[in-house]
Coordinates of C-alpha atoms and ligand atoms in Angstrom, one line a residue:
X2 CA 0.0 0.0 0.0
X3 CA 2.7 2.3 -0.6
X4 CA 2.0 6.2 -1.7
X5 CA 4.2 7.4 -4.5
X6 CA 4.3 10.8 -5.7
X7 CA 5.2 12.2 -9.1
X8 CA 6.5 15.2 -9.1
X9 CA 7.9 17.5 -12.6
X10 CA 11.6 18.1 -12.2
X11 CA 11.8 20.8 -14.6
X12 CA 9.7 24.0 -16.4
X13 CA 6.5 21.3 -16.6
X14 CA 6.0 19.1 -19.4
X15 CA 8.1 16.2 -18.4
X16 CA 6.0 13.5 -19.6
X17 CA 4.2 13.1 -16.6
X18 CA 1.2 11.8 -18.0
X19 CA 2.7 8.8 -19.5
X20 CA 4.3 7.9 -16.3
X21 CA 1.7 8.2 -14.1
X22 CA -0.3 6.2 -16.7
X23 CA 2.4 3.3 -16.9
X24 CA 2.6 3.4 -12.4
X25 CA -1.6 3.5 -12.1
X26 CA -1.5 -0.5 -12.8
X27 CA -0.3 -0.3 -9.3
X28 CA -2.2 2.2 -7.7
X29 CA -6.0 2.3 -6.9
X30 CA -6.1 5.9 -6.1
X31 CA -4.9 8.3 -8.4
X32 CA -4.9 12.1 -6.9
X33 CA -4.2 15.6 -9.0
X34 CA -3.4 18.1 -5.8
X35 CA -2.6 21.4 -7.3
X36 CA -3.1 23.4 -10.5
X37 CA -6.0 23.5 -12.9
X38 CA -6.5 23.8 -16.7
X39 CA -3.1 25.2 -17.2
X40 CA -1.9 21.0 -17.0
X41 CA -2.2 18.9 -19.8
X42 CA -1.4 15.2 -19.9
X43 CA -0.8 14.0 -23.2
X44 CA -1.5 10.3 -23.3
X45 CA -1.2 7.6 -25.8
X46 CA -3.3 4.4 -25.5
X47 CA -3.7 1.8 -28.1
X48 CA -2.8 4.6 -30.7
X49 CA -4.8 7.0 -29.3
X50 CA -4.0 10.6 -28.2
X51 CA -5.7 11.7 -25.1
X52 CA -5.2 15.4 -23.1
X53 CA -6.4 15.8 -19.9
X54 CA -6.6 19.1 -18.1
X55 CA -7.6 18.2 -14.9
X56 CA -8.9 15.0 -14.1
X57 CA -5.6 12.7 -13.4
X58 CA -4.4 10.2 -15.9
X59 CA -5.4 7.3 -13.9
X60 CA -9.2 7.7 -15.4
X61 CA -7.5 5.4 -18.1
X62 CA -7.9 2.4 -15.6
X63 CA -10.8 0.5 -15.0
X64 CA -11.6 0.3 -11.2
X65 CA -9.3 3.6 -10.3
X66 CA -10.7 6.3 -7.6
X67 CA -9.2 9.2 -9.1
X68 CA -9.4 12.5 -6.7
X69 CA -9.3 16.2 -7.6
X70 CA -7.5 17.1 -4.3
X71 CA -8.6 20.8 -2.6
X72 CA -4.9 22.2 -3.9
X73 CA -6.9 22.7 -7.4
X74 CA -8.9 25.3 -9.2
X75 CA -11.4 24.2 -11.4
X76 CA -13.0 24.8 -14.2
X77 CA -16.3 23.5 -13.8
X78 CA -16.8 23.7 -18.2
X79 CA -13.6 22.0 -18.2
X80 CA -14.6 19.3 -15.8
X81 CA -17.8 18.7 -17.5
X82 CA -16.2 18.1 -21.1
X83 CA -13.3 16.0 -20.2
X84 CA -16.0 13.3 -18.6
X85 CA -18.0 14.1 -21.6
X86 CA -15.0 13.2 -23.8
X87 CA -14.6 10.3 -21.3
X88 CA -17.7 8.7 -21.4
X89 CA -17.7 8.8 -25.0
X90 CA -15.1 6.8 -25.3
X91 CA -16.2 3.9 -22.2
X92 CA -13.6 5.9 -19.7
X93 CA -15.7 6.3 -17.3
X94 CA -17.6 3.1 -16.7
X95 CA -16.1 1.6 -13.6
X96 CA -14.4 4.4 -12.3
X97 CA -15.0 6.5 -9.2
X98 CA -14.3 10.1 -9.4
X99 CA -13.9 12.6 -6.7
X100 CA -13.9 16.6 -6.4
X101 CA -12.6 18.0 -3.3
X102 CA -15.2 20.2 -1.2
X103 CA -12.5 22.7 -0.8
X104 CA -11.0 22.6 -4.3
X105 CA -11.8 26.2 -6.2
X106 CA -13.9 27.3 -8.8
X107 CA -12.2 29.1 -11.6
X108 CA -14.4 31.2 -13.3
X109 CA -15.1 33.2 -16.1
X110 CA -13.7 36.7 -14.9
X111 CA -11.0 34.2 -13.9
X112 CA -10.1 33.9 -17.4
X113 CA -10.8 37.2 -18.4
X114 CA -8.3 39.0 -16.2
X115 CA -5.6 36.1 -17.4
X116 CA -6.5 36.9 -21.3
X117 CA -6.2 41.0 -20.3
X118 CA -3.4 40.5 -18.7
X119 CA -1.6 38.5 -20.9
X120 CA -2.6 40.9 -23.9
X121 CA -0.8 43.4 -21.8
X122 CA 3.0 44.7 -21.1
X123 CA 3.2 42.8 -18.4
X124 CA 2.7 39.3 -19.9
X125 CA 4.4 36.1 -18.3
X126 CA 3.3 33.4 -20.8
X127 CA 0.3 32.5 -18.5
X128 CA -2.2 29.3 -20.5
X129 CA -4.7 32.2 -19.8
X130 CA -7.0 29.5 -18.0
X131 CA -7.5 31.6 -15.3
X132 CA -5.2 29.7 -12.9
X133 CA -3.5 32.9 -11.2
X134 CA -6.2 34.8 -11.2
X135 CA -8.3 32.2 -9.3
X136 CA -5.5 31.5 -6.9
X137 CA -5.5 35.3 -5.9
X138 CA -9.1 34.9 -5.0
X139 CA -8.7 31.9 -3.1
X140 CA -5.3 34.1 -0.9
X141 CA -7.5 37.2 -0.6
X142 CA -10.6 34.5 0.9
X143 CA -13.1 35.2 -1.5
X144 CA -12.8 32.7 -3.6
X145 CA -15.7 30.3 -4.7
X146 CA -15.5 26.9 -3.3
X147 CA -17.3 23.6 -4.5
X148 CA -19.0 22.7 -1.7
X149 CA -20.7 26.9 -2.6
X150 CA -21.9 25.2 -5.4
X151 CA -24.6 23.3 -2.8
X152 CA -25.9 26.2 -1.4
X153 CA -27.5 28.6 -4.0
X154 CA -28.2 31.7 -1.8
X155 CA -24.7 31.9 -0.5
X156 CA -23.2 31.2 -4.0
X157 CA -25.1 34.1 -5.9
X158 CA -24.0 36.4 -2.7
X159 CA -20.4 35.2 -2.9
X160 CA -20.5 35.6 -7.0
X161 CA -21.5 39.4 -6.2
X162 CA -18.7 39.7 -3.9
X163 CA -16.2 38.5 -6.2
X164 CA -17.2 40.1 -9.4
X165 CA -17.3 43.4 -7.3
X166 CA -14.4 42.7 -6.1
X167 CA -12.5 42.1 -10.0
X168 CA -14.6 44.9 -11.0
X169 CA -11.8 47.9 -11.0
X170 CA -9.3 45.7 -12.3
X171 CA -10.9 44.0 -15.4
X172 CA -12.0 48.1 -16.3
X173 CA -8.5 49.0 -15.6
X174 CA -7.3 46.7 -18.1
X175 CA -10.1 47.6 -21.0
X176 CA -12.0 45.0 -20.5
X177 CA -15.8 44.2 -19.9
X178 CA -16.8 43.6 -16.5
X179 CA -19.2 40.2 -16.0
X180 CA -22.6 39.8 -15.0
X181 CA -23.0 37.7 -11.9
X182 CA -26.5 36.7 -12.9
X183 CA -25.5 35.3 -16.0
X184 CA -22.6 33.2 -13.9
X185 CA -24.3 31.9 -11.7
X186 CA -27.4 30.4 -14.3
X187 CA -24.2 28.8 -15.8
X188 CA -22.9 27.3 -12.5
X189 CA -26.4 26.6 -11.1
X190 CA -27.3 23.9 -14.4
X191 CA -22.9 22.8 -13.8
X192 CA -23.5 22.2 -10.2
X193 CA -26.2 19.4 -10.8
X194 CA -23.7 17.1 -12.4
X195 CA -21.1 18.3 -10.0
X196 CA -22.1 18.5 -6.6
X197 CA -22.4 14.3 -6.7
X198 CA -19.2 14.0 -7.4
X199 CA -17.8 16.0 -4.5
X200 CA -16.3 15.0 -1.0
X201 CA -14.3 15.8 1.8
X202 CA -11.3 13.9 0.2
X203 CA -9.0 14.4 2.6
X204 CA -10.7 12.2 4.6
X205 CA -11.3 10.0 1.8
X206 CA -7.9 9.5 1.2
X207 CA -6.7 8.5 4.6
X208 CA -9.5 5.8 4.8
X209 CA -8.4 4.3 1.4
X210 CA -5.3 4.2 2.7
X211 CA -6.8 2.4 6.2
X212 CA -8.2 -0.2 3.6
X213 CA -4.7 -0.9 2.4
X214 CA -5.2 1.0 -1.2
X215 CA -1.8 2.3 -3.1
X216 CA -1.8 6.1 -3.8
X217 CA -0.4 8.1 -6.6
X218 CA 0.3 11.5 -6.2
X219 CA -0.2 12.9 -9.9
X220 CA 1.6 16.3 -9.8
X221 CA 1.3 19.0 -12.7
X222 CA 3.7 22.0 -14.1
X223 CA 6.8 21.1 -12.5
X224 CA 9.7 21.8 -9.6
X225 CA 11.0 25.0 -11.2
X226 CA 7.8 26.6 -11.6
X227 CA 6.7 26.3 -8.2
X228 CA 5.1 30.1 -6.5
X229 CA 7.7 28.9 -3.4
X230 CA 11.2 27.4 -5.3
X231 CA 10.6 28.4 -8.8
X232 CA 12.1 31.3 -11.3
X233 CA 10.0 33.6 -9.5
X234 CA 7.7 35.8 -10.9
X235 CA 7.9 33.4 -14.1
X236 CA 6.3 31.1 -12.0
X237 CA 3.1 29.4 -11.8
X238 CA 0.4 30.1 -8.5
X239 CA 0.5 27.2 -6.9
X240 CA 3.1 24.8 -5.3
X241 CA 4.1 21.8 -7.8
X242 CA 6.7 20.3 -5.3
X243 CA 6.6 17.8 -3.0
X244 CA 4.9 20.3 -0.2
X245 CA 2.4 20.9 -2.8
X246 CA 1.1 16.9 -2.3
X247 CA 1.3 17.5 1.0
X248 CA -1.2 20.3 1.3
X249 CA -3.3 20.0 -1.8
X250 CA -4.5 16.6 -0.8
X251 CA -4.8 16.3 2.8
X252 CA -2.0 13.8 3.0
X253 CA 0.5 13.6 6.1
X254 CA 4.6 14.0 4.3
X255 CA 4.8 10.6 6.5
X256 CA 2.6 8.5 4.5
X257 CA 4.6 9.4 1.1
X258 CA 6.8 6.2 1.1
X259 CA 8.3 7.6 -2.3
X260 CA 9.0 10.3 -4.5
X261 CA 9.7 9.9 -8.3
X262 CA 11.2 13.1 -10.1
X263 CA 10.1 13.4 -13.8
X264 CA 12.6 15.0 -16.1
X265 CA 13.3 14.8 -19.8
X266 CA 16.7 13.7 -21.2
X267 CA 16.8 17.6 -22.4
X268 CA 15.0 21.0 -21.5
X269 CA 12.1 22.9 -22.3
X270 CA 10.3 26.0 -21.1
X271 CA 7.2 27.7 -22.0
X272 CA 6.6 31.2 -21.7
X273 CA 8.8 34.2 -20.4
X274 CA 11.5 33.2 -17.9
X275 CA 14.8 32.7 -17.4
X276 CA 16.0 29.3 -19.4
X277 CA 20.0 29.5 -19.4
X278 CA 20.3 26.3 -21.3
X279 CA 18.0 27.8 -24.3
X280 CA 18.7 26.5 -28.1
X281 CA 18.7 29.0 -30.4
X282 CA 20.1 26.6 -33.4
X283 CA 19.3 23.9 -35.5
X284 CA 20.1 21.3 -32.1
X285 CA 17.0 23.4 -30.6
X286 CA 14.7 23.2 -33.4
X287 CA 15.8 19.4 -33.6
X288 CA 14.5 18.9 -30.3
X289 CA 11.8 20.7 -30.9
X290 CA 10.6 19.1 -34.2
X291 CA 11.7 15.5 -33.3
X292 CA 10.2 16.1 -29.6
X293 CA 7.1 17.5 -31.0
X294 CA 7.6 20.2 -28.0
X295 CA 4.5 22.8 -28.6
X296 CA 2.0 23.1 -25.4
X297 CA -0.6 20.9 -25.0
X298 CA -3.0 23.5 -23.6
X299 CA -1.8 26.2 -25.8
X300 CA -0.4 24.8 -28.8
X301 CA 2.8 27.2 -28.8
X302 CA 6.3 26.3 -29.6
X303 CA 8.3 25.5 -26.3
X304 CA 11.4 26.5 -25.6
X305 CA 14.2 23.8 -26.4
X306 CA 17.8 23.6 -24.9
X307 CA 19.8 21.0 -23.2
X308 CA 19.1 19.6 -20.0
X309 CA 20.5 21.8 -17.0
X310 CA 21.8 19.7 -14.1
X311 CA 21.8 22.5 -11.4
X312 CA 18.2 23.1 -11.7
X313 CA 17.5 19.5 -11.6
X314 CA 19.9 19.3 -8.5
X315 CA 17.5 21.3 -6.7
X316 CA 14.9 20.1 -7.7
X317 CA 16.1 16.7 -6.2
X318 CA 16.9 19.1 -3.4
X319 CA 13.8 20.4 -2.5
X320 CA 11.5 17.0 -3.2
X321 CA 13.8 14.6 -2.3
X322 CA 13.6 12.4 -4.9
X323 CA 14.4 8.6 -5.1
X324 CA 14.2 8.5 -8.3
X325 CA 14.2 9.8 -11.8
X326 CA 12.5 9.0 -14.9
X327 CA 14.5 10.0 -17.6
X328 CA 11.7 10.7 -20.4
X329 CA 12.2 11.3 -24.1
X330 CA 15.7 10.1 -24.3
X331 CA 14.6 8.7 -28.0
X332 CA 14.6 12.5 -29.5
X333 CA 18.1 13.1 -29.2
X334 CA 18.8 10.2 -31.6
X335 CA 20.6 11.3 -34.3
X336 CA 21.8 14.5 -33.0
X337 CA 25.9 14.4 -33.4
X338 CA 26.6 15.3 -30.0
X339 CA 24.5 15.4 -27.0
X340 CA 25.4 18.5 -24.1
X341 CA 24.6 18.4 -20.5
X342 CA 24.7 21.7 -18.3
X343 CA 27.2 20.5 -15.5
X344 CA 27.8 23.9 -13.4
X345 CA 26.3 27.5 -13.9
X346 CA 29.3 30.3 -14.1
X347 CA 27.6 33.0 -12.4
X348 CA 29.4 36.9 -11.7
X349 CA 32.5 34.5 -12.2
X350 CA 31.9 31.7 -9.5
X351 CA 30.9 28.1 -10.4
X352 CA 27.4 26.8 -9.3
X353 CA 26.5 22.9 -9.2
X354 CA 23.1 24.2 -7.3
X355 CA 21.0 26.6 -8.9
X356 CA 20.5 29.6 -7.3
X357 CA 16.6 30.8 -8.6
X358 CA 16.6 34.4 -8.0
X359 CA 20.4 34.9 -9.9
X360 CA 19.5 31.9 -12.7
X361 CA 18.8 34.9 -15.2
X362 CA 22.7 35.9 -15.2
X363 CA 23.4 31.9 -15.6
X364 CA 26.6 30.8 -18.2
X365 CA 26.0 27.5 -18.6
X366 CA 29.4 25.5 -18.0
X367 CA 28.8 22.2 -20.5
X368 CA 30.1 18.9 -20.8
X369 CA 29.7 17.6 -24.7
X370 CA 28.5 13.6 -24.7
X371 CA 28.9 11.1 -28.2
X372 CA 25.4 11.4 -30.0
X373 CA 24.1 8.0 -31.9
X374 CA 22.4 7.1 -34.8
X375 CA 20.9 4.0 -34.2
X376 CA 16.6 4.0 -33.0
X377 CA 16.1 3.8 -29.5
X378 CA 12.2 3.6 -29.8
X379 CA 12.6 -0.3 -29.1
X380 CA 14.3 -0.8 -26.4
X381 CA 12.8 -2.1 -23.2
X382 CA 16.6 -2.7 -21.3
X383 CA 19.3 -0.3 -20.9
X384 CA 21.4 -3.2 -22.6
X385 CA 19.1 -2.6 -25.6
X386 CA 20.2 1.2 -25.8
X387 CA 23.3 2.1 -28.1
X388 CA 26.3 2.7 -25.7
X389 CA 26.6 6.1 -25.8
X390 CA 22.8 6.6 -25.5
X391 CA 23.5 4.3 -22.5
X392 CA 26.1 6.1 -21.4
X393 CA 24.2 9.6 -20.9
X394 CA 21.8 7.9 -19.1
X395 CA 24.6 6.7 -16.6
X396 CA 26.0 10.0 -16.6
X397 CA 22.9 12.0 -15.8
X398 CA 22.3 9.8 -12.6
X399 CA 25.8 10.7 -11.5
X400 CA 25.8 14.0 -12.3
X401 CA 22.2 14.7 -10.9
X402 CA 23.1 12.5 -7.8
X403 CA 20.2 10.8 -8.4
X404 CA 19.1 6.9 -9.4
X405 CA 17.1 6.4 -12.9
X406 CA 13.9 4.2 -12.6
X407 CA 12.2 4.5 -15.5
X408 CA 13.8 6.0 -19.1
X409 CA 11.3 6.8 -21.5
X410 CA 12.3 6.0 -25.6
X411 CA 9.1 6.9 -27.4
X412 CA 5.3 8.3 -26.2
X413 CA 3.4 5.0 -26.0
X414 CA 2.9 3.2 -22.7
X415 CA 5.3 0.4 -23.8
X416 CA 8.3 2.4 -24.8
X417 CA 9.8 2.7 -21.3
X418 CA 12.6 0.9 -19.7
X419 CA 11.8 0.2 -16.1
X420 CA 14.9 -0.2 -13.7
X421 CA 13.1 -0.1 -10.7
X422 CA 9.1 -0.1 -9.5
X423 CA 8.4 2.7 -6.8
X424 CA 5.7 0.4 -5.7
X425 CA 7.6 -2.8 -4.9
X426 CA 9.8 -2.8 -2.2
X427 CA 13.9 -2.8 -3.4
Ligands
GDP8 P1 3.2 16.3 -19.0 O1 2.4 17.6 -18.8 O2 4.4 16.3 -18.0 O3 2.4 15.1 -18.9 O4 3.9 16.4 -20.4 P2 3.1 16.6 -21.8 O5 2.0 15.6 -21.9 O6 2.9 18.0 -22.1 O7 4.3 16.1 -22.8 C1 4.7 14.9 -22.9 C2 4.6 14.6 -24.3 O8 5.7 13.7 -24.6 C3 3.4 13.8 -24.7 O9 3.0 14.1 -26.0 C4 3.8 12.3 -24.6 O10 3.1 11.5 -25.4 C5 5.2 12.4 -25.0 N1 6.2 11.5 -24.3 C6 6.2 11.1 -23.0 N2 7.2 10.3 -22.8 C7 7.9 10.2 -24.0 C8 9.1 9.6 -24.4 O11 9.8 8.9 -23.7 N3 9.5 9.7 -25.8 C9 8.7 10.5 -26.6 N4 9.2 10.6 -27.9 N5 7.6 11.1 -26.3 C10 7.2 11.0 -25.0

């Protein structure tokens, strides 16, 4: 019964999705604990692309609970259409979903404010879902819960608050301020299908685990774009580490048994921020193309550059990580050398750590690896892997300090090579 949490090493985009598909054959309970729309999981099963927003991966799994831990916003539109989507295609037969009382509602001012924002001077490369924006309401405690949803009186009162509240701001920014009326017809006809999903999972969770059920802890975005540890401001509003699980789900740090780091055999960023590894060549736009590395949510071109060891050093830091899973190692295939980021030259001292708040004057000090030619896309044992594909692999364990479980060599479930199982004792 052992609870395993996955947790993005990097800028977001790891791969998580696939590997919390491939580790729910061991889990029972699957649990998203932070973020909102702004994730999206691209899955592959039996040839079929999947995106999930917010409801975790695990769905995939017949007999699954998957929970939507109070660490989220929400939104309900979004909700309603991925079990749509879900249903459709016999996903949801045999499954058990559950909403968090406490989770919050993002909303359409929400998304407004993100899309005026964004539009605006001071944009940070947001999804424009709404995250931030509904985050800010939930730290200034007017923000609309689930469990509001059941009580129609106190929701239209609270609706008036908030839009009141956004008000000055969305006119500051040009924009059109909302009706509350009109929001809350909306969310009255979404709360029938919602409110029957929703519990108080925290306690959920702890009496699943009483009945000896495995957990997985399905993080989203990732280590370096966490509100606490990340490139702040370029940072998402919520906490995507480890200490994120912990909160966002109701979980005590003492029942995690394991954490698994997910990073990608190279880089990639989305939005405005610091990225000192950046590509800015054909290697980048090889990564890029070969990767397929354009946002699930949004659809724009990531950033590409090689993998950065101090970041990921603290991100095995600051989560405590036993172990990584190496994704994507099959894209640099045919590159003729492979780089790693070993140390950061910053103001003319070396870093192995990297420091968040001076990452934006960051010369990256690199050491240059052998590419290969030869397809990695079958392999299922590091012995299967071409030796200097092998090699990197070996190398980023050392250099990151860190064991690899799990490397990934291509996007469907079967393309991995598993070292080690979180889940089974070692
Ligand atoms: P997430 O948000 O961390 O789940 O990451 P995304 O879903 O945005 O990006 C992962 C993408 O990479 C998806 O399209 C996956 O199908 C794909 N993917 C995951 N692992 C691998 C891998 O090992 N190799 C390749 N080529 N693609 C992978």
């Amino acid at each position: 019964m052992p609870v395993v949490a996955i947790i993005g090493a990097q800028w977001g985009d790891e791969g998580k999705g696939k590997v919390v598909d491939l580790y729910t054959e061991f889990a029972q309970v699957v649990v998203r604990f932070g973020g909102g729309s702004n994730a999206g999981h691209t899955l592959v099963v039996d040839g079929e692309k999947l995106t999930l927003r917010v409801i975790p991966s695990g769905i995939l799994r017949r007999g699954t609970l998957c929970v939507l831990g109070q660490g989220m916003v929400i939104d309900p539109e979004v909700l309603l259409g991925e079990m749509d989507t879900l249903a459709g295609k016999g996903h949801l037969e045999g499954r058990s979903l559950a909403v968090s009382r406490h989770a919050h509602v993002v909303l359409p001012y929400h998304q407004l404010v993100d899309e005026l924002r964004e539009s605006g001077p001071g944009a940070i490369g947001t999804t424009k879902k709404g995250i931030g924006p509904a985050y800010e309401d939930k730290a200034a405690r007017r923000g609309i819960r689930f469990v509001d949803l059941a009580d129609r009186p106190l929701l239209r009162a609270k609706l008036e608050r908030a839009t009141a509240a956004w008000k000055p701001t969305i006119e500051s920014l040009g924009g059109e301020p909302p009706e509350p009326a009109a929001i809350f017809e909306t969310l009255a006809a979404q709360a029938e299908k919602i409110v029957p999903l929703l519990a108080d999972t925290a306690a959920l969770l702890h009496d699943e685990l009483a009945r000896g059920r495995s957990l997985l802890l399905e993080g989203a975005q990732g280590t370096l774009l966490d509100l606490d540890h990340g490139t702040y401001p370029f940072v998402t509003s919520s906490s995507c580490t480890v200490g994120g699980a912990i909160t966002g789900s109701g979980l005590s740090p003492r029942r995690i048994d394991r954490v698994i780091g997910i990073t990608k055999a190279y880089a990639t960023r989305v939005g405005a921020g610091p990225f000192p590894t950046e590509l800015g060549d054909e290697a980048g736009n090889h990564l890029r193309r070969v990767g397929g590395e354009y946002g699930s949510v949004t659809g724009r071109p990531r950033r590409c550059g090689w993998l950065d060891l101090p970041a990921l050093r603290r991100a095995v830091l600051l989560n405590g990580f036993d172990g990584l899973a190496l994704t994507k190692l099959d894209v640099l295939t045919g590159m003729p050398e492979v780089k790693a980021c070993v140390a950061y030259e910053i103001d003319g001292r070396r870093h192995e750590l990297c420091p968040t708040d001076a990452i934006d004057r960051a010369v990256p000090i690199y050491e240059t690896f052998p590419g290969w030619t030869e397809p990695t896309d079958g392999a299922r044992t590091l012995a299967d892997l071409p030796a200097p594909a092998r090699r990197y692999v070996e190398s980023v364990e050392s250099l990151a300090g860190c064991p690899v479980v799990l490397v990934g060599v291509g996007p469907a479930r079967e393309q991995t090579i598993v070292l080690s199982n979180p889940f089974r004792r070692q």
